[in-house]
mmCIF file of C-alpha atoms in Angstrom:
data_model
loop_
_atom_site.group_PDB
_atom_site.id
_atom_site.type_symbol
_atom_site.label_atom_id
_atom_site.label_comp_id
_atom_site.label_asym_id
_atom_site.label_seq_id
_atom_site.Cartn_x
_atom_site.Cartn_y
_atom_site.Cartn_z
ATOM 1 C CA MET K 1 17.568 -96.304 -33.286
ATOM 2 C CA ALA K 2 16.813 -99.052 -36.204
ATOM 3 C CA ARG K 3 19.019 -101.790 -33.709
ATOM 4 C CA GLU K 4 18.642 -100.926 -30.220
ATOM 5 C CA SER K 5 21.558 -101.927 -27.767
ATOM 6 C CA ILE K 6 22.245 -100.556 -24.188
ATOM 7 C CA VAL K 7 25.368 -98.836 -25.249
ATOM 8 C CA GLY K 8 23.953 -97.477 -28.143
ATOM 9 C CA GLU K 9 21.190 -95.753 -25.844
ATOM 10 C CA LYS K 10 23.563 -95.030 -23.202
ATOM 11 C CA SER K 11 26.160 -93.559 -25.758
ATOM 12 C CA LEU K 12 23.448 -91.708 -27.201
ATOM 13 C CA ALA K 13 22.049 -90.537 -24.189
ATOM 14 C CA PHE K 14 25.338 -89.310 -23.169
ATOM 15 C CA ALA K 15 25.975 -87.240 -26.528
ATOM 16 C CA LYS K 16 23.029 -85.023 -25.849
ATOM 17 C CA ARG K 17 24.645 -83.862 -22.262
ATOM 18 C CA ILE K 18 28.076 -83.443 -23.559
ATOM 19 C CA ALA K 19 26.177 -81.257 -26.428
ATOM 20 C CA LYS K 20 24.786 -79.304 -23.439
ATOM 21 C CA CYS K 21 27.710 -79.145 -22.098
ATOM 22 C CA TYR K 22 29.007 -77.829 -24.796
ATOM 23 C CA ARG K 23 26.906 -75.089 -25.052
ATOM 24 C CA TYR K 24 27.273 -73.693 -21.265
ATOM 25 C CA LEU K 25 31.098 -73.867 -21.745
ATOM 26 C CA ASN K 26 30.731 -72.210 -24.935
ATOM 27 C CA ASP K 27 27.915 -69.827 -24.152
ATOM 28 C CA LYS K 28 28.083 -69.179 -20.230
ATOM 29 C CA LYS K 29 31.558 -69.781 -19.491
ATOM 30 C CA LYS K 30 33.018 -68.164 -22.689
ATOM 31 C CA GLU K 31 35.339 -71.325 -22.917
ATOM 32 C CA ALA K 32 36.044 -72.121 -27.067
ATOM 33 C CA VAL K 33 38.967 -74.186 -26.830
ATOM 34 C CA MET K 34 38.322 -77.072 -24.410
ATOM 35 C CA SER K 35 34.732 -77.251 -25.154
ATOM 36 C CA LYS K 36 35.069 -78.032 -28.663
ATOM 37 C CA GLN K 37 37.214 -80.695 -27.840
ATOM 38 C CA ILE K 38 35.068 -82.384 -25.302
ATOM 39 C CA LEU K 39 31.899 -82.206 -28.189
ATOM 40 C CA ARG K 40 33.862 -83.535 -30.923
ATOM 41 C CA CYS K 41 35.027 -86.942 -28.568
ATOM 42 C CA GLY K 42 31.970 -87.021 -26.228
ATOM 43 C CA THR K 43 29.878 -87.531 -29.306
ATOM 44 C CA SER K 44 32.196 -89.348 -31.321
ATOM 45 C CA ILE K 45 31.925 -92.007 -28.796
ATOM 46 C CA GLY K 46 28.349 -92.833 -29.992
ATOM 47 C CA ALA K 47 28.446 -92.315 -33.779
ATOM 48 C CA ASN K 48 31.107 -94.914 -33.258
ATOM 49 C CA VAL K 49 28.990 -97.374 -31.550
ATOM 50 C CA ARG K 50 26.597 -96.701 -34.053
ATOM 51 C CA GLU K 51 28.574 -97.311 -36.895
ATOM 52 C CA GLY K 52 29.641 -100.758 -35.171
ATOM 53 C CA LEU K 53 25.820 -101.380 -35.054
ATOM 54 C CA TYR K 54 26.095 -101.681 -38.807
ATOM 55 C CA ALA K 55 29.339 -103.467 -38.860
ATOM 56 C CA GLN K 56 30.433 -106.186 -42.022
ATOM 57 C CA SER K 57 32.055 -108.006 -39.744
ATOM 58 C CA ARG K 58 33.152 -109.440 -36.136
ATOM 59 C CA LYS K 59 36.631 -107.525 -36.837
ATOM 60 C CA ASP K 60 34.842 -104.239 -38.112
ATOM 61 C CA PHE K 61 32.609 -104.261 -35.133
ATOM 62 C CA ILE K 62 35.783 -104.671 -32.793
ATOM 63 C CA SER K 63 37.477 -101.907 -34.488
ATOM 64 C CA LYS K 64 34.835 -99.362 -34.279
ATOM 65 C CA LEU K 65 33.916 -100.282 -30.651
ATOM 66 C CA ASN K 66 37.719 -100.149 -30.306
ATOM 67 C CA ILE K 67 37.660 -96.240 -31.596
ATOM 68 C CA ALA K 68 34.382 -95.463 -29.405
ATOM 69 C CA LEU K 69 36.276 -96.895 -26.212
ATOM 70 C CA LYS K 70 39.457 -94.319 -27.303
ATOM 71 C CA GLU K 71 37.009 -91.595 -27.551
ATOM 72 C CA ALA K 72 35.539 -92.271 -24.534
ATOM 73 C CA GLY K 73 39.103 -92.127 -22.775
ATOM 74 C CA GLU K 74 39.990 -88.981 -24.497
ATOM 75 C CA THR K 75 36.321 -87.622 -23.178
ATOM 76 C CA ASP K 76 37.621 -88.661 -19.626
ATOM 77 C CA TYR K 77 41.055 -86.465 -20.308
ATOM 78 C CA TRP K 78 38.893 -83.663 -21.193
ATOM 79 C CA LEU K 79 36.475 -83.486 -18.161
ATOM 80 C CA ASP K 80 39.525 -84.223 -15.962
ATOM 81 C CA VAL K 81 40.692 -80.664 -17.688
ATOM 82 C CA ILE K 82 38.075 -78.628 -18.118
ATOM 83 C CA HIS K 83 37.090 -79.798 -14.201
ATOM 84 C CA SER K 84 40.867 -79.022 -12.976
ATOM 85 C CA ALA K 85 40.763 -75.698 -14.318
ATOM 86 C CA GLY K 86 37.574 -74.686 -12.547
ATOM 87 C CA TYR K 87 34.976 -74.262 -15.638
ATOM 88 C CA PHE K 88 33.007 -77.496 -13.799
ATOM 89 C CA THR K 89 31.306 -77.844 -10.282
ATOM 90 C CA ASP K 90 32.497 -81.036 -8.370
ATOM 91 C CA ASP K 91 29.046 -82.032 -8.766
ATOM 92 C CA GLU K 92 28.625 -81.283 -12.781
ATOM 93 C CA TYR K 93 31.784 -83.312 -13.044
ATOM 94 C CA ASN K 94 30.763 -85.944 -10.834
ATOM 95 C CA SER K 95 27.813 -86.068 -12.903
ATOM 96 C CA LEU K 96 29.667 -86.815 -16.508
ATOM 97 C CA LYS K 97 32.228 -88.748 -14.810
ATOM 98 C CA VAL K 98 30.094 -91.345 -14.074
ATOM 99 C CA ASP K 99 28.512 -91.391 -17.259
ATOM 100 C CA ASN K 100 31.929 -91.512 -19.168
ATOM 101 C CA ASP K 101 33.242 -93.989 -16.635
ATOM 102 C CA GLU K 102 30.010 -96.389 -17.136
ATOM 103 C CA LEU K 103 30.399 -95.950 -21.124
ATOM 104 C CA LEU K 104 34.390 -97.515 -21.085
ATOM 105 C CA LYS K 105 33.433 -100.444 -18.764
ATOM 106 C CA LEU K 106 30.434 -101.085 -20.986
ATOM 107 C CA LEU K 107 32.810 -101.028 -23.814
ATOM 108 C CA THR K 108 35.152 -102.677 -22.280
ATOM 109 C CA ALA K 109 33.512 -105.742 -21.597
ATOM 110 C CA ILE K 110 31.625 -105.766 -24.790
ATOM 111 C CA ILE K 111 35.095 -105.859 -26.725
ATOM 112 C CA LYS K 112 36.208 -108.301 -24.465
ATOM 113 C CA LYS K 113 33.264 -110.639 -24.906
ATOM 114 C CA THR K 114 33.182 -109.970 -28.689
ATOM 115 C CA LYS K 115 36.866 -111.213 -28.880
ATOM 116 C CA GLU K 116 36.286 -114.413 -26.470
ATOM 117 C CA ASN K 117 33.603 -115.249 -28.684
ATOM 118 C CA GLY K 118 35.889 -115.379 -31.901
ATOM 119 C CA GLU K 119 38.156 -117.364 -30.259
ATOM 120 C CA ARG K 120 35.459 -119.769 -29.801
ATOM 121 C CA ASP K 121 34.347 -119.820 -32.726
ATOM 122 C CA ASN K 122 37.652 -120.504 -34.541
ATOM 123 C CA ARG K 123 38.563 -123.525 -32.608
#
């Protein structure tokens, strides 16, 4: 990674886990629709974080991280649906849920701090 960040590293690691999750759901559980949904949103988190690292402005950075936050929220939804439909064991679900919750908290904190710093700069 050209510009390293904790959220960048964690979102990349999560994307790798989601890709494996997709393969498991698709190949082993024969589930095609929800597996594609979670693949799309779960990997999009890191893609938007990476875009944010190369943002042209503070506003652009916040925008990209807000998109990543929305994708993490959608991922949370699909984790709940897939688990409640019986495709994940409790352990599989909890493992992914903990990682996604961490990304949600990190993204929220970064966005909040960046906005606060911008407000201070504008005074």
